[in-house]
XYZ file of C-alpha atoms in Angstrom:
284
model
C 1.170 -31.091 -56.103
C 0.731 -32.504 -52.601
C 4.040 -31.207 -51.290
C 3.447 -32.599 -47.804
C 3.394 -36.160 -49.177
C 6.748 -35.552 -50.883
C 8.151 -34.103 -47.669
C 7.042 -37.068 -45.562
C 8.697 -39.568 -47.899
C 11.841 -37.468 -48.208
C 12.053 -37.137 -44.419
C 11.882 -40.924 -44.196
C 14.702 -41.372 -46.708
C 16.827 -38.677 -45.040
C 16.402 -40.344 -41.639
C 17.527 -43.692 -43.056
C 20.564 -42.112 -44.728
C 21.507 -40.316 -41.512
C 21.417 -43.720 -39.797
C 23.778 -45.112 -42.443
C 21.131 -47.121 -44.336
C 20.896 -46.598 -48.095
C 17.394 -47.879 -48.986
C 18.203 -48.646 -52.621
C 21.149 -50.795 -51.528
C 18.881 -53.251 -49.677
C 18.506 -56.339 -51.903
C 15.364 -58.408 -52.162
C 15.399 -62.196 -52.447
C 13.950 -64.282 -55.247
C 12.248 -66.487 -52.669
C 9.973 -63.742 -51.395
C 10.092 -61.351 -54.327
C 9.131 -57.692 -54.214
C 7.121 -56.196 -51.346
C 3.417 -56.653 -52.127
C 0.027 -55.822 -50.671
C -1.481 -58.798 -48.837
C -5.042 -58.135 -50.017
C -4.510 -57.200 -53.676
C -1.319 -59.289 -54.101
C 0.004 -56.465 -56.303
C 3.695 -55.605 -55.881
C 4.650 -52.137 -54.727
C 6.568 -50.007 -57.194
C 8.845 -46.985 -57.358
C 10.059 -45.492 -54.094
C 7.764 -47.857 -52.135
C 10.025 -50.810 -52.948
C 13.004 -49.179 -51.252
C 11.014 -47.819 -48.305
C 9.582 -51.241 -47.472
C 12.801 -53.186 -48.056
C 14.574 -50.824 -45.659
C 12.266 -52.061 -42.882
C 14.086 -55.441 -43.105
C 11.072 -57.687 -42.485
C 11.353 -61.236 -43.788
C 7.784 -61.294 -45.080
C 7.127 -59.258 -48.251
C 3.427 -58.762 -47.382
C 2.023 -55.421 -46.214
C -1.417 -53.960 -45.552
C -3.124 -50.888 -44.147
C -4.769 -50.732 -40.716
C -8.146 -50.752 -42.447
C -7.257 -53.867 -44.414
C -6.023 -55.597 -41.246
C -9.325 -54.819 -39.512
C -11.300 -56.078 -42.523
C -9.413 -59.373 -42.229
C -10.435 -59.676 -38.598
C -6.998 -58.755 -37.319
C -5.314 -55.890 -35.548
C -1.924 -54.221 -35.361
C 0.161 -55.208 -32.352
C 0.517 -52.552 -29.680
C 3.486 -50.261 -30.172
C 4.086 -51.189 -33.833
C 4.863 -48.318 -36.201
C 3.690 -48.030 -39.805
C 5.773 -47.332 -42.899
C 4.570 -44.602 -45.290
C 4.003 -45.484 -48.956
C 2.691 -43.460 -51.868
C 0.743 -43.975 -55.047
C -0.306 -41.747 -57.903
C -4.056 -41.104 -58.144
C -5.270 -39.904 -61.538
C -7.740 -37.068 -61.047
C -10.951 -37.449 -63.061
C -12.091 -34.731 -65.461
C -15.781 -33.961 -65.884
C -15.695 -33.535 -69.671
C -13.968 -36.513 -71.295
C -14.577 -35.079 -74.770
C -12.742 -31.871 -73.987
C -9.436 -31.095 -75.674
C -8.134 -29.686 -72.405
C -5.139 -31.586 -70.993
C -5.768 -34.146 -68.264
C -5.091 -33.045 -64.716
C -1.727 -34.299 -63.437
C -1.946 -37.279 -61.061
C -1.995 -36.514 -57.356
C 0.483 -38.117 -54.977
C -1.391 -39.836 -52.128
C 0.184 -40.994 -48.869
C -0.757 -44.217 -47.052
C 0.640 -46.070 -44.046
C 1.144 -49.824 -44.089
C 2.183 -52.544 -41.659
C 4.009 -55.787 -42.309
C 1.963 -58.925 -41.600
C 4.374 -59.804 -38.792
C 3.263 -56.608 -37.034
C -0.332 -57.883 -36.962
C -2.342 -60.466 -35.012
C -5.270 -62.743 -35.957
C -5.337 -62.059 -39.690
C -7.842 -64.334 -41.458
C -5.718 -64.476 -44.588
C -2.578 -66.566 -44.881
C 0.165 -64.840 -46.907
C 0.908 -66.694 -50.127
C 4.558 -67.064 -50.985
C 5.107 -65.932 -54.575
C 8.705 -66.537 -55.674
C 10.046 -63.988 -58.112
C 10.936 -65.144 -61.606
C 14.647 -64.524 -62.091
C 16.013 -63.279 -65.391
C 19.711 -63.800 -66.052
C 21.553 -60.480 -66.381
C 22.886 -61.355 -69.838
C 19.330 -62.090 -70.960
C 18.099 -58.737 -69.663
C 20.760 -56.972 -71.723
C 20.161 -59.104 -74.825
C 16.379 -58.620 -74.815
C 16.299 -54.860 -74.161
C 14.012 -53.231 -76.771
C 15.659 -50.636 -79.030
C 19.046 -51.096 -77.346
C 21.913 -48.647 -77.724
C 25.251 -49.744 -79.145
C 27.524 -51.153 -76.420
C 31.269 -50.698 -76.943
C 33.805 -52.494 -74.758
C 37.441 -51.633 -74.260
C 36.773 -48.144 -72.892
C 38.689 -46.610 -69.959
C 35.471 -45.956 -68.039
C 31.746 -46.687 -68.169
C 29.577 -43.980 -69.751
C 26.528 -43.266 -71.886
C 26.705 -40.807 -74.780
C 23.253 -39.419 -75.735
C 24.706 -37.829 -78.881
C 25.989 -41.174 -80.203
C 23.372 -43.246 -78.345
C 26.204 -45.479 -77.234
C 27.194 -47.154 -73.973
C 30.925 -47.469 -73.318
C 32.200 -50.164 -70.971
C 35.622 -51.372 -69.792
C 36.350 -55.017 -70.612
C 34.571 -57.465 -68.323
C 37.795 -58.778 -66.767
C 38.489 -55.332 -65.314
C 35.593 -55.784 -62.902
C 35.880 -57.741 -59.653
C 33.118 -60.080 -60.780
C 30.026 -60.550 -62.900
C 27.804 -58.715 -60.396
C 29.863 -55.519 -60.564
C 30.020 -55.660 -64.346
C 26.272 -56.000 -64.830
C 25.378 -53.475 -62.114
C 27.531 -50.946 -63.974
C 26.118 -51.894 -67.377
C 22.558 -51.665 -66.016
C 23.374 -48.161 -64.734
C 24.419 -47.021 -68.195
C 21.490 -48.757 -69.917
C 19.104 -46.905 -67.607
C 20.734 -43.668 -68.777
C 20.105 -44.755 -72.359
C 16.353 -45.107 -71.773
C 16.238 -41.320 -71.482
C 17.127 -40.907 -75.169
C 14.491 -39.124 -77.259
C 13.701 -42.291 -79.222
C 12.919 -44.214 -76.007
C 11.447 -42.501 -72.914
C 12.605 -38.991 -73.859
C 13.621 -38.053 -70.316
C 14.412 -34.372 -69.762
C 17.208 -35.098 -67.297
C 19.217 -36.734 -70.108
C 18.609 -33.989 -72.655
C 19.230 -31.114 -70.244
C 22.080 -32.294 -68.026
C 24.987 -29.855 -68.080
C 27.683 -31.670 -66.201
C 28.438 -32.703 -62.650
C 26.660 -30.671 -59.994
C 23.796 -29.450 -62.185
C 20.221 -30.316 -61.166
C 19.492 -32.442 -64.253
C 22.787 -34.300 -63.768
C 21.960 -35.162 -60.148
C 18.448 -36.297 -61.069
C 19.720 -38.445 -63.906
C 22.446 -40.052 -61.803
C 19.925 -40.942 -59.112
C 17.540 -42.372 -61.721
C 20.356 -44.527 -63.107
C 21.385 -45.707 -59.651
C 17.844 -46.623 -58.614
C 17.124 -48.208 -61.996
C 20.244 -50.343 -61.716
C 19.080 -51.448 -58.245
C 15.728 -52.538 -59.705
C 17.409 -54.515 -62.481
C 19.897 -56.120 -60.079
C 16.932 -57.291 -58.025
C 15.214 -58.842 -61.039
C 18.513 -60.531 -61.971
C 19.122 -61.745 -58.395
C 22.380 -59.797 -58.168
C 23.162 -59.148 -54.512
C 26.920 -58.847 -54.101
C 27.478 -55.856 -56.367
C 30.053 -53.218 -55.463
C 28.268 -50.586 -53.384
C 29.445 -47.158 -52.251
C 28.367 -46.443 -48.674
C 31.070 -43.861 -47.961
C 30.385 -40.823 -45.800
C 30.870 -38.537 -48.806
C 28.376 -40.575 -50.833
C 25.749 -40.401 -48.073
C 26.319 -36.700 -47.430
C 25.998 -35.932 -51.145
C 22.529 -37.443 -51.414
C 21.438 -36.040 -48.050
C 22.177 -32.544 -49.292
C 20.363 -33.131 -52.578
C 17.230 -34.457 -50.867
C 17.158 -31.573 -48.399
C 17.410 -29.107 -51.303
C 14.714 -30.790 -53.399
C 11.889 -32.515 -51.532
C 10.454 -34.053 -54.706
C 13.719 -35.539 -55.991
C 13.638 -39.049 -54.500
C 9.988 -39.752 -55.385
C 10.438 -38.399 -58.919
C 13.693 -40.269 -59.509
C 12.296 -43.578 -58.237
C 9.253 -43.277 -60.512
C 11.484 -42.568 -63.524
C 13.838 -45.403 -62.532
C 10.889 -47.817 -62.398
C 9.816 -46.718 -65.895
C 13.367 -47.198 -67.157
C 13.621 -50.697 -65.657
C 10.219 -51.597 -67.101
C 11.373 -50.417 -70.533
C 14.592 -52.446 -70.404
C 12.663 -55.520 -69.264
C 10.040 -55.021 -71.964
C 7.258 -54.664 -69.406
C 4.242 -52.366 -69.457
C 2.663 -51.156 -66.227
C 0.072 -48.548 -65.353
C 1.325 -45.232 -64.065
C -0.306 -45.560 -60.650
C 1.058 -47.325 -57.637
C -1.031 -50.027 -56.014
C -3.990 -48.403 -54.250
C -5.361 -49.267 -50.823
C -9.134 -48.995 -51.102
């Protein structure tokens, strides 16, 4: 494990939270879509989405200093980079061996937005994001749990593999309803017949480590799904207690935010019926 890479990303998230910015509460627009690498045109995934959105640049295009130089450009004086990570699968010498594969290594890169650069010989291509209606996302989820309405609160029961929801009219609007439902559906992806996530099987109630991990996964996963559904005006908790709670968790566990974002991305991919490689976009 490259613990320094985890620490750098966690420090970035902690700094943003201390400034009152919750990275996973920053929406992206369907016009520009997800942050993507200018050269490869591949979208960033996992924690990188939230790190780059928090920079608040209008352009979704990013690149490394090396890539900028290869395009005949340069980074403007005084501009600061944003750290991003990707998982690099370590090669094994004997492919026929029964020994388990080495775990992927977390690599740290620094990227700049195209607006921070001069003289790039590559015009950014605007790629609008395809929007999926929230009801369609729910209806097309593979292996969905049972959803019961008329409950006093929203919840997911792993034992019954059931999502409970209050009636829709109890929510302030459609955005709040679907953001909450997405949260619970992300929980349901942890069931043993879906992604078999340990934080669902092992959580022991509020305050336990698995509980905190699972709640963060559900919150980040809901943010991903709201983005794909073009839901912006959902009810968001930015209270001091909310911020302090996550600050304490991240300071106690330097791997938490990177791990949770990766699991949240997998959960969103599952709900959307998408298949992606494990690794983040690389910057060769």
